[in-house]
mmCIF file of C-alpha atoms and ligand atoms in Angstrom:
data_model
loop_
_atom_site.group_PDB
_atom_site.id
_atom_site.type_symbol
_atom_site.label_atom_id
_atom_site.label_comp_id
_atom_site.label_asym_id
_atom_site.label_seq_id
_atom_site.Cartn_x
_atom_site.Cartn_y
_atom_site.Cartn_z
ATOM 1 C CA UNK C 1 0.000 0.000 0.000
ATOM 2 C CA UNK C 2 1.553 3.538 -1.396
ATOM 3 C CA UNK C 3 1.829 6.610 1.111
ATOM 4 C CA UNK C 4 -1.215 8.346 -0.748
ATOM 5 C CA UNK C 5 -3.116 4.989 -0.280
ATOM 6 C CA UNK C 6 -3.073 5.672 3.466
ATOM 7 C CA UNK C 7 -3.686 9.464 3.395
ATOM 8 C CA UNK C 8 -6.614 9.488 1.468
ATOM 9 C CA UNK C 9 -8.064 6.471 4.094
ATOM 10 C CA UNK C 10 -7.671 8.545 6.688
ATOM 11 C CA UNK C 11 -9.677 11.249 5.174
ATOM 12 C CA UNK C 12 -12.016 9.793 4.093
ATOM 13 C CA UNK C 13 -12.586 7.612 7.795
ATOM 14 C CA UNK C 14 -16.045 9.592 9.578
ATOM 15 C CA UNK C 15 -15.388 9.469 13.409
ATOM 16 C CA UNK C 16 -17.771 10.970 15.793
ATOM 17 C CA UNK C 17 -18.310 15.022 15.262
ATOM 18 C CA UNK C 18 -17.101 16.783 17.377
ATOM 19 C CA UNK C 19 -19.312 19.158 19.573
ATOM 20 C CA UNK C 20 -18.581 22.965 18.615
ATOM 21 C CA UNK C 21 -19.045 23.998 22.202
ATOM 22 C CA UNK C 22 -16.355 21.985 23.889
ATOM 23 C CA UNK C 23 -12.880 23.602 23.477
ATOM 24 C CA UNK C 24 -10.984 21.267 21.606
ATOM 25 C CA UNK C 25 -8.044 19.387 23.233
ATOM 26 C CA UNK C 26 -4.399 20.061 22.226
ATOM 27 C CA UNK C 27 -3.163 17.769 20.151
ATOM 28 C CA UNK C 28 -6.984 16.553 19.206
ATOM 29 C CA UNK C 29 -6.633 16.884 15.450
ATOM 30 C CA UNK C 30 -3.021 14.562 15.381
ATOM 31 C CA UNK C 31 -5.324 12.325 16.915
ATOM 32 C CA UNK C 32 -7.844 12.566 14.913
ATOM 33 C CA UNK C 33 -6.316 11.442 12.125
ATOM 34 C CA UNK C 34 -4.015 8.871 12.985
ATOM 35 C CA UNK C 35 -7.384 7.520 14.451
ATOM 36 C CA UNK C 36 -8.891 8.072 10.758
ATOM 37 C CA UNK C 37 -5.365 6.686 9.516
ATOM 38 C CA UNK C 38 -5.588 3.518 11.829
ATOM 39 C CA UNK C 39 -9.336 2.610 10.786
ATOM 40 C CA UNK C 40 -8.317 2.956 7.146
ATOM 41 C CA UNK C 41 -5.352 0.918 7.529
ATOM 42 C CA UNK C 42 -7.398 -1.825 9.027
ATOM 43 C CA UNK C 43 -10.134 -1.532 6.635
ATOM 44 C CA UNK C 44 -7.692 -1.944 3.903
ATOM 45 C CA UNK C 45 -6.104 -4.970 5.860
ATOM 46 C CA UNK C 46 -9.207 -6.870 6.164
ATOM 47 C CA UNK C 47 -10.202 -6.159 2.544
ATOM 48 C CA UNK C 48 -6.718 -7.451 1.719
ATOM 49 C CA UNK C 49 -7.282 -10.046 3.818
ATOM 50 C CA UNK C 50 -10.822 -10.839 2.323
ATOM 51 C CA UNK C 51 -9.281 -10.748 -0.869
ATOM 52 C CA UNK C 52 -6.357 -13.397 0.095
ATOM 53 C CA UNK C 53 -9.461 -15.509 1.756
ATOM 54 C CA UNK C 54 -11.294 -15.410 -1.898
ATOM 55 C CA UNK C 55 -8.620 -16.061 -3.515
ATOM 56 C CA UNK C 56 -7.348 -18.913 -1.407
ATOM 57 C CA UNK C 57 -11.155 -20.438 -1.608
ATOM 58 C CA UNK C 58 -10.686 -20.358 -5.319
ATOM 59 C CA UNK C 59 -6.979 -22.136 -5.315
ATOM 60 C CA UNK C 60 -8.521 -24.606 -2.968
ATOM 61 C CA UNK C 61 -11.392 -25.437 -4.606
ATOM 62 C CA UNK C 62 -9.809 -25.841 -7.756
ATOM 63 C CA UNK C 63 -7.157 -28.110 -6.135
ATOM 64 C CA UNK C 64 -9.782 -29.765 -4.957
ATOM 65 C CA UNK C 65 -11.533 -30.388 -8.060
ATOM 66 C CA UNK C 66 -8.164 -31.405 -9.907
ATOM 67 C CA UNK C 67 -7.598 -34.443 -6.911
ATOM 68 C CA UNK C 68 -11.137 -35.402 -7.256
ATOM 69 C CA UNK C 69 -10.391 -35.606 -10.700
ATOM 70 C CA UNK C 70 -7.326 -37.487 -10.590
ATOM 71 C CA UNK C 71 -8.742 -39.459 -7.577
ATOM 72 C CA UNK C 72 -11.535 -40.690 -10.202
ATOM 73 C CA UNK C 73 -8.963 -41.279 -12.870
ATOM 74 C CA UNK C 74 -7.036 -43.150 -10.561
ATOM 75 C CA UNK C 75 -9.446 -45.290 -9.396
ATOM 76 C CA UNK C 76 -10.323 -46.026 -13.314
ATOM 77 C CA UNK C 77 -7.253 -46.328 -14.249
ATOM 78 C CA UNK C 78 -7.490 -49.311 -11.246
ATOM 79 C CA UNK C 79 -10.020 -50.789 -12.825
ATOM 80 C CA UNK C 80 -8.649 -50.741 -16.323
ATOM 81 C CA UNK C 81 -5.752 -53.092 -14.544
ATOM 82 C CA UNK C 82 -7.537 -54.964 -13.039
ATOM 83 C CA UNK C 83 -9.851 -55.843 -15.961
ATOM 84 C CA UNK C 84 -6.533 -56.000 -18.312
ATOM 85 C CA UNK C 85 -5.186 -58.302 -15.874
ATOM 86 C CA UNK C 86 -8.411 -60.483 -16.375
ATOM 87 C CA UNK C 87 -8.269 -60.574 -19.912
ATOM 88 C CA UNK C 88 -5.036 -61.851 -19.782
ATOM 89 C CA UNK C 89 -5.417 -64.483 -17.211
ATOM 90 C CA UNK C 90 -8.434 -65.485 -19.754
ATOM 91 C CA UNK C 91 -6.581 -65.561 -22.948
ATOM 92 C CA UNK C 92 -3.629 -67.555 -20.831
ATOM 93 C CA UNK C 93 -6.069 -69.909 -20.026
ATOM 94 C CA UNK C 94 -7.848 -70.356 -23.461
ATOM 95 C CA UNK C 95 -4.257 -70.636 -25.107
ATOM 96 C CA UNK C 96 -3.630 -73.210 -22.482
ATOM 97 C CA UNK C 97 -6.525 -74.648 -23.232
ATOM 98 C CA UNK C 98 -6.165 -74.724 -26.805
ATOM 99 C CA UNK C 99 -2.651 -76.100 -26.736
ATOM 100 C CA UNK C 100 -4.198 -79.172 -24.624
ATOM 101 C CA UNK C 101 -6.787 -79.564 -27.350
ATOM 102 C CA UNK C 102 -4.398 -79.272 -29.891
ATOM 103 C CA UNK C 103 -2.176 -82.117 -28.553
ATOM 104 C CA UNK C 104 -5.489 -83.853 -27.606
ATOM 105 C CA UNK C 105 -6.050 -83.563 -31.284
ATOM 106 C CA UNK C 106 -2.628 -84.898 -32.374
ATOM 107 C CA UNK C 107 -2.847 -87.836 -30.459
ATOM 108 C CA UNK C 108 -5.941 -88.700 -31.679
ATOM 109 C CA UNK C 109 -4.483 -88.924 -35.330
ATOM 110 C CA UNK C 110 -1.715 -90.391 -33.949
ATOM 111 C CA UNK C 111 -4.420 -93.058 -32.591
ATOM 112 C CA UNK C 112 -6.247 -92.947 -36.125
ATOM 113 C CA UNK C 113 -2.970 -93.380 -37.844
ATOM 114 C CA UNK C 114 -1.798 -96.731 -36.175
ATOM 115 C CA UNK C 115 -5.620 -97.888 -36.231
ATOM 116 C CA UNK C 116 -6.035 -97.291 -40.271
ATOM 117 C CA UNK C 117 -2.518 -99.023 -40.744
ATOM 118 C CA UNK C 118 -3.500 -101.790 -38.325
ATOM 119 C CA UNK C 119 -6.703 -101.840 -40.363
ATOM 120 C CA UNK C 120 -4.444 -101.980 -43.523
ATOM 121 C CA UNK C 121 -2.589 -104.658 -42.535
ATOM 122 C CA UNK C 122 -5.398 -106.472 -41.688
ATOM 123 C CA UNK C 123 -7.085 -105.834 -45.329
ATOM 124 C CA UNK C 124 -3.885 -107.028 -46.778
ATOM 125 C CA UNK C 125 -4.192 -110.594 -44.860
ATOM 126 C CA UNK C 126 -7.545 -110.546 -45.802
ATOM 127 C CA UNK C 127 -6.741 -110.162 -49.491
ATOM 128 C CA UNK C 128 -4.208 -112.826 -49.100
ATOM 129 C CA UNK C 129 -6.377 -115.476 -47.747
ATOM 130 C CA UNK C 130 -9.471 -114.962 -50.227
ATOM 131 C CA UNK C 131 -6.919 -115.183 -53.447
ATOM 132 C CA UNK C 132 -5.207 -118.178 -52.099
ATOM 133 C CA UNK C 133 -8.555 -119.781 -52.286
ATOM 134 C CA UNK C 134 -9.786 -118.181 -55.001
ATOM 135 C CA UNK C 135 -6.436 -119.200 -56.960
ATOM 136 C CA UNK C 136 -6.947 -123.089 -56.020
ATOM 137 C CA UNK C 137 -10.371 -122.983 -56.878
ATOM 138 C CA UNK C 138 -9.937 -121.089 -60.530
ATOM 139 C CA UNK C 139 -6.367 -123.123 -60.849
ATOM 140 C CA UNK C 140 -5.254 -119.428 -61.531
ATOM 141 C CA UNK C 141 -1.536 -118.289 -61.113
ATOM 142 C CA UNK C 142 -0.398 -116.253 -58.557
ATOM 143 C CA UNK C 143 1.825 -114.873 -60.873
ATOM 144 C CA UNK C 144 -1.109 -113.326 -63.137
ATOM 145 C CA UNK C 145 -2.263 -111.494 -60.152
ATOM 146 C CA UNK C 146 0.948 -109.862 -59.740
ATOM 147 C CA UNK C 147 1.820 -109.172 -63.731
ATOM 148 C CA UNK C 148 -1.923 -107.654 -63.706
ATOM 149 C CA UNK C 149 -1.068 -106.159 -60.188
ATOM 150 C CA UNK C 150 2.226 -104.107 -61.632
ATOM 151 C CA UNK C 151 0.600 -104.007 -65.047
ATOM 152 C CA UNK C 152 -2.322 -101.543 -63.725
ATOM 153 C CA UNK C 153 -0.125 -99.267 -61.410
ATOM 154 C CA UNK C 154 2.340 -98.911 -64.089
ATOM 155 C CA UNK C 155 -0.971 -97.932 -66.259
ATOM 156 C CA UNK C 156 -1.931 -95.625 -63.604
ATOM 157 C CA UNK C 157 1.001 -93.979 -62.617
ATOM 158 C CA UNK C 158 1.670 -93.155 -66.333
ATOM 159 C CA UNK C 159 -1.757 -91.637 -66.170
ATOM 160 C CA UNK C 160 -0.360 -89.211 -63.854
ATOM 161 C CA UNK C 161 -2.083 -90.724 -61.067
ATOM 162 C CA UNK C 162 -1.831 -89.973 -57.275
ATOM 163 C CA UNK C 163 0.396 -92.293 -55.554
ATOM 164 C CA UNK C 164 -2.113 -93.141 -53.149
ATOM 165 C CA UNK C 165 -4.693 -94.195 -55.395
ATOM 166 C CA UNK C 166 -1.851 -96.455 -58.118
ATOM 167 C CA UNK C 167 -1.198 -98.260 -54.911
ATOM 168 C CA UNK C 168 -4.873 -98.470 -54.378
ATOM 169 C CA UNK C 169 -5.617 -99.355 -57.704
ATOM 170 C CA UNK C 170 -3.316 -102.103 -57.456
ATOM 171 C CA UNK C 171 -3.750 -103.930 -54.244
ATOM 172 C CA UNK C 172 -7.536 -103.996 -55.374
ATOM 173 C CA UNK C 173 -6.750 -105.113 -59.045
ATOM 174 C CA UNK C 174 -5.741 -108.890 -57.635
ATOM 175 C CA UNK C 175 -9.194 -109.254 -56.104
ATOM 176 C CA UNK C 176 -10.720 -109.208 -59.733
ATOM 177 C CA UNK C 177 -12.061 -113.173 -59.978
ATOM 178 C CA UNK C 178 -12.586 -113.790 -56.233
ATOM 179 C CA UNK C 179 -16.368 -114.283 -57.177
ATOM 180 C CA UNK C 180 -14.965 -117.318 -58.739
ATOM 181 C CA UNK C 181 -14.944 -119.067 -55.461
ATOM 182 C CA UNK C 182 -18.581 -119.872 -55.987
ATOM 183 C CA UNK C 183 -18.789 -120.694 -59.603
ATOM 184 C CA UNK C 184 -18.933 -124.569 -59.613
ATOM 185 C CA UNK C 185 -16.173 -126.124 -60.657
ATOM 186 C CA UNK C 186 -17.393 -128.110 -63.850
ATOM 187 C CA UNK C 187 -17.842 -124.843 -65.423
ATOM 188 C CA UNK C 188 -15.296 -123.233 -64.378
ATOM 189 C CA UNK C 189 -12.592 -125.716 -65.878
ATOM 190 C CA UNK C 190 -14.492 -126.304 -68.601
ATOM 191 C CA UNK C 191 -12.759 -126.366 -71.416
ATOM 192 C CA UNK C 192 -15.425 -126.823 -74.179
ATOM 193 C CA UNK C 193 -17.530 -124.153 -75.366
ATOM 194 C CA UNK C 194 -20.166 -122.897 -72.949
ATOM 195 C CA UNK C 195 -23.746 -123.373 -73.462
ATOM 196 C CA UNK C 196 -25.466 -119.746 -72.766
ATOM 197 C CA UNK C 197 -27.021 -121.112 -68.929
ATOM 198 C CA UNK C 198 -23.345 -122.052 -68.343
ATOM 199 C CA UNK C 199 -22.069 -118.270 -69.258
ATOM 200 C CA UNK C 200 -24.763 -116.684 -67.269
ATOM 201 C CA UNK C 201 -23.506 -118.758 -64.108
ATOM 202 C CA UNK C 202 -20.146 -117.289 -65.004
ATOM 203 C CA UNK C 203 -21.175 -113.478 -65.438
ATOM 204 C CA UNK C 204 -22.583 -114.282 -61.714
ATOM 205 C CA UNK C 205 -18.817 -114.176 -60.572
ATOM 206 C CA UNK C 206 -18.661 -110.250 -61.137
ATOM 207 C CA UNK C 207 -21.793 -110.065 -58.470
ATOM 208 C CA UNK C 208 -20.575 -112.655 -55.976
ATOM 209 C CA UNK C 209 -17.218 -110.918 -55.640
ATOM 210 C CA UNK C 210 -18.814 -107.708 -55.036
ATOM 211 C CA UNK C 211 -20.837 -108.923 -52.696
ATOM 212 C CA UNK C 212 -18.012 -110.981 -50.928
ATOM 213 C CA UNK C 213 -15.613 -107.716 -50.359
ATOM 214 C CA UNK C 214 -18.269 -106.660 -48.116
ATOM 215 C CA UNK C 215 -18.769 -103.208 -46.963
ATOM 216 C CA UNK C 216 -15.376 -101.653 -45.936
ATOM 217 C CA UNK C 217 -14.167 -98.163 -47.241
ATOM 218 C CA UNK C 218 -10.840 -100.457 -48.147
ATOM 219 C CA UNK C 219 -12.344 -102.160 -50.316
ATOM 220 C CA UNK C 220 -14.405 -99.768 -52.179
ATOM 221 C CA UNK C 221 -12.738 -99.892 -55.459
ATOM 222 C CA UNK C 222 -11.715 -103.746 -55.563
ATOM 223 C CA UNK C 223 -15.611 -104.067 -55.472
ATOM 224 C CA UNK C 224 -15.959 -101.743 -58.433
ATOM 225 C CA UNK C 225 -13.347 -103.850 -60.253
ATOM 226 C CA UNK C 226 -14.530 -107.145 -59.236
ATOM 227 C CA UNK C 227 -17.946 -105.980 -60.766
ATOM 228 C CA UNK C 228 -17.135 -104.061 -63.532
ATOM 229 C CA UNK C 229 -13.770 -106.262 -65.367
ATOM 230 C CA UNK C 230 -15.975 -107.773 -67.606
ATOM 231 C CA UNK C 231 -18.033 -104.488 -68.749
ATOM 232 C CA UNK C 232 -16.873 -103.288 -72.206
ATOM 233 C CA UNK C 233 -16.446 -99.196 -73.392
ATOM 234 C CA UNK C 234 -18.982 -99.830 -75.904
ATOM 235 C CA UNK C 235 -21.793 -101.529 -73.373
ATOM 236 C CA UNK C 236 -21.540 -104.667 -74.712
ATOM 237 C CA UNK C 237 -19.995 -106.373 -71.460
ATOM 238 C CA UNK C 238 -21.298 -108.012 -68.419
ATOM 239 C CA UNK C 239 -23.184 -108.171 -65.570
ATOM 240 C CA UNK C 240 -24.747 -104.608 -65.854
ATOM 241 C CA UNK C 241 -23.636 -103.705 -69.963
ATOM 242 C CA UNK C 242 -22.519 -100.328 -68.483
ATOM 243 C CA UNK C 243 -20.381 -98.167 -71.018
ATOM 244 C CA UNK C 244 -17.863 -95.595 -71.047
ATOM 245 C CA UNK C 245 -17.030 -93.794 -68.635
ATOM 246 C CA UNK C 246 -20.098 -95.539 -66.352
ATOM 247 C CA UNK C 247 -17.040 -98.073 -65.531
ATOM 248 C CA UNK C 248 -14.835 -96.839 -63.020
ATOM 249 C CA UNK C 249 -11.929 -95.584 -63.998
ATOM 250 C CA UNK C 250 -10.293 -98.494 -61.716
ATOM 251 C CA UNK C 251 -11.967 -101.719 -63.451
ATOM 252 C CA UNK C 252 -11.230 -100.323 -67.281
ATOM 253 C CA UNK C 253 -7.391 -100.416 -66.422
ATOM 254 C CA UNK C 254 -8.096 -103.732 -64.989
ATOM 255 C CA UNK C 255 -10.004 -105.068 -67.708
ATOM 256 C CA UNK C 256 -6.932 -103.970 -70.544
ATOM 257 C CA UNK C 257 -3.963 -105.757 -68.194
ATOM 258 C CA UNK C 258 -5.961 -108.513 -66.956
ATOM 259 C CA UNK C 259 -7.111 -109.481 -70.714
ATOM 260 C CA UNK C 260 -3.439 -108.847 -72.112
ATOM 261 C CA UNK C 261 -2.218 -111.050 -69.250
ATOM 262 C CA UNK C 262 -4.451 -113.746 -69.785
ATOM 263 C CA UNK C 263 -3.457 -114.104 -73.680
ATOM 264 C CA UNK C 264 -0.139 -113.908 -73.301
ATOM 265 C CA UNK C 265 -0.165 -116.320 -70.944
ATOM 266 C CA UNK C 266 0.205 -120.335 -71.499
ATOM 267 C CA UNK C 267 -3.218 -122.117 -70.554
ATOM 268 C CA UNK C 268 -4.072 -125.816 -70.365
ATOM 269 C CA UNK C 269 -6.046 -125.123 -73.537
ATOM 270 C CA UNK C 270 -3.537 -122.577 -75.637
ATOM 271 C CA UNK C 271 -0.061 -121.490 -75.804
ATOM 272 C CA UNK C 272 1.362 -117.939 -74.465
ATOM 273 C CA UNK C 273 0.660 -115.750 -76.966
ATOM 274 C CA UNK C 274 3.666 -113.142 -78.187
ATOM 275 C CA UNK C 275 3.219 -109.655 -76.214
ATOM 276 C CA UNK C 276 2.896 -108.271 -80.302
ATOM 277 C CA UNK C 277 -0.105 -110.380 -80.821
ATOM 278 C CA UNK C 278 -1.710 -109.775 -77.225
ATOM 279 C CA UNK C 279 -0.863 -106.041 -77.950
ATOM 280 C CA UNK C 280 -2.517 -106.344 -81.450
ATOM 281 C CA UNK C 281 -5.867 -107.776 -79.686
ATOM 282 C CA UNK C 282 -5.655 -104.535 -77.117
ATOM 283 C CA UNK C 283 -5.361 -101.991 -79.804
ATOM 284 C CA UNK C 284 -7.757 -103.801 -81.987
ATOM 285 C CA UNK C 285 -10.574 -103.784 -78.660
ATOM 286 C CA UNK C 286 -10.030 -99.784 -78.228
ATOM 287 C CA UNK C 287 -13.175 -97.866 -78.436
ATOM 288 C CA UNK C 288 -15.089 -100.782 -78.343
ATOM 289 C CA UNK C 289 -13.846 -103.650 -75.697
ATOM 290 C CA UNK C 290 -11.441 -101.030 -74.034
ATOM 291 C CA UNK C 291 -11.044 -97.204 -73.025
ATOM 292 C CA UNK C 292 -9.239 -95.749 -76.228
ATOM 293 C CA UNK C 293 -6.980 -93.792 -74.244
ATOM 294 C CA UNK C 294 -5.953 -96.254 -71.176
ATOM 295 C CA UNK C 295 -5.071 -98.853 -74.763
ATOM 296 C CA UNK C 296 -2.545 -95.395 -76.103
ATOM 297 C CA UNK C 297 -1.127 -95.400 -72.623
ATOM 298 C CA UNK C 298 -0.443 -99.049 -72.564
ATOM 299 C CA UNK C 299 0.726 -99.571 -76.037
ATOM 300 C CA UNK C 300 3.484 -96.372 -75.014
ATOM 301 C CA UNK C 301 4.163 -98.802 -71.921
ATOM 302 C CA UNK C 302 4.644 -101.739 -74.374
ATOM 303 C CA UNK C 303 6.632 -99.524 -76.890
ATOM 304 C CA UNK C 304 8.968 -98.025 -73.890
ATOM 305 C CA UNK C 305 9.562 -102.068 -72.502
ATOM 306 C CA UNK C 306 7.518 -101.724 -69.685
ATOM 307 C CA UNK C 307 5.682 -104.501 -69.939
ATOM 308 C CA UNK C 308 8.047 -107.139 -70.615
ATOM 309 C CA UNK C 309 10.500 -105.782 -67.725
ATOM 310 C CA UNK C 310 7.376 -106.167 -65.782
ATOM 311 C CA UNK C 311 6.940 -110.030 -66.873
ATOM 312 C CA UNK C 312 10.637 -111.109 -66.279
ATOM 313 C CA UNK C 313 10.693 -109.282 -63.014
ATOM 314 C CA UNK C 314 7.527 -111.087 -61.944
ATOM 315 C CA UNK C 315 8.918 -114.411 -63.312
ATOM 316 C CA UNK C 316 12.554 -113.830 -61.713
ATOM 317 C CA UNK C 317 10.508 -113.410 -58.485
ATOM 318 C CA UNK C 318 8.673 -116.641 -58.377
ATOM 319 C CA UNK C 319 9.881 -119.044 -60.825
ATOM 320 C CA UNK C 320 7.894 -122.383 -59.822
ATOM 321 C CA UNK C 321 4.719 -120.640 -61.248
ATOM 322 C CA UNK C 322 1.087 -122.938 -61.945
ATOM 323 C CA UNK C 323 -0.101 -123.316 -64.716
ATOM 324 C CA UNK C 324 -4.329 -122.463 -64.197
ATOM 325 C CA UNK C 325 -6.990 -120.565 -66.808
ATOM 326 C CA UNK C 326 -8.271 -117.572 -66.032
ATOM 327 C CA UNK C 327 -10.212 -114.386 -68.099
ATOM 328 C CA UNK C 328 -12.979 -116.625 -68.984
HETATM 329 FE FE1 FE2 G 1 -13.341 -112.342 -64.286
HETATM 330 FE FE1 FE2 G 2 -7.768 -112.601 -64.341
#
């Protein structure tokens, strides 16, 4: 507070009047106004003071406001970790979880794996057993069920066909005749012509080895073979005179090896036929006994040596091969 501040409180300050009739004291007016100077002086104080209060309410209540602000923020930002924390321990478990379903999952394959192999194996015996007696019953070789076995998966793989399937192709390709285990056996070794009643018991063998694969996904395309070997591109075959591509793609590869096979093959009623002349009989059949282009690919297979590598390595293999008929 300046000098003048003080003065002009002082003047302005209204103390009691004083009464005209009473002499005034000495020294009265000094009095006077450092009475008038004192009141101003404290008036200014406690408006100062007021002032400081005000503004001291204001900086209080605002610094109030700000930590009930940040007290609320706080306590959000609380909650925020907490529920973070939360979400984590959740997605830690449901990884967890996951990874045990995952290596539930992988044993389980694991399980299916060794099962389907197992069940492999056991469709392999199977096979074996049903074409040992279906080769003593039909008198056929065991080596034409291999040369027709290697003869279709070499078809097949030159066909660009998955490995999978030339490997199913040819395990199923042996089970061709198995019907033949019910065909009686005075027709079956006949060797004179057949009378038609004695054909139409043959044609049965397509059905009966259908039937006698059963119902397993393994055997799914031996029983399309085993029905189909005898059906001919231009529907002129047997048991169902299907045509084209109506025959699965499985029994008209069988059909071309298993004919070829059986001609160049000695029999108790012919010779072996040369691989030329069987060949000639294959490409003479195409479009009408055989798929066109399964007889290209096997004449290339012919043309390349296929074929006869095929017959010496099956020979070399199992040299005290029967003699038997077969292809009727
Ligand atoms: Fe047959
Ligand atoms: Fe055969």
């Amino acid at each position: 507070m300046s000098d003048d501040d003080i003065k002009n409180m002082v003047e302005t300050v209204d103390v009691s009047p004083r009464d005209p009739d009473v002499p005034e004291a000495p020294g009265a007016d000094v009095f006077r106004q450092l009475l008038h100077q004192a009141v101003r002086v404290a008036d200014m104080a406690n408006a100062q003071a007021m002032r400081m209060a005000l503004d001291f309410a204001k900086v209080y209540e605002r610094e109030q406001g700000v930590r009930t602000l940040f007290e609320a923020q706080l306590k959000q930002m609380t909650l925020m970790e907490k529920q973070a924390t939360r979400y984590a321990e959740d997605l830690a478990g449901m990884l967890r979880s996951e990874r045990e379903r995952r290596q539930e999952l992988e044993r389980a394959l694991e399980q299916e794996r060794i099962a389907s192999e197992e069940l492999r194996r056991t469709g392999l015996q199977g096979i074996s057993h049903l074409l040992l007696a279906a080769t003593i019953k039909d008198r056929t070789t065991g080596t034409h069920l291999q040369r027709v076995r290697r003869y279709v998966e070499a078809i097949a793989e030159r066909m660009g066909l998955p490995g999978g399937l030339v490997e199913e192709f040819g395990y199923s390709s042996v089970m061709h005749d198995v019907g033949k285990i019910h065909t009686p056996d005075h027709i079956l070794q006949s060797e004179h012509h057949l009378s038609d009643d004695e054909f139409s018991v043959i044609k049965q063998h397509c059905i009966d080895g259908e039937k006698m694969l059963g119902t397993a996904r393994f055997f799914e395309t031996a029983r399309a073979i085993a029905r189909e070997h005898h059906e001919r591109w231009d529907g002129k075959g047997y048991p169902d005179g299907k045509k084209g591509e109506e025959i699965s793609l499985a029994a008209r590869i069988v059909s071309i090896a298993d004919v070829f096979d059986a001609l160049t093959s000695k029999r108790p009623y012919k010779d072996a036929w040369s691989a030329e002349a069987g060949l000639k009989v294959i490409e003479a059949g195409a479009g009408e006994r055989f798929d066109p282009e399964i007889v290209a690919g096997f004449v290339a297979l012919a043309k390349e040596g296929m074929l006869e590598r095929i017959s010496s390595e099956v020979a070399a293999s199992q040299p005290d091969d029967q003699l038997g008929s077969s292809a009727k």
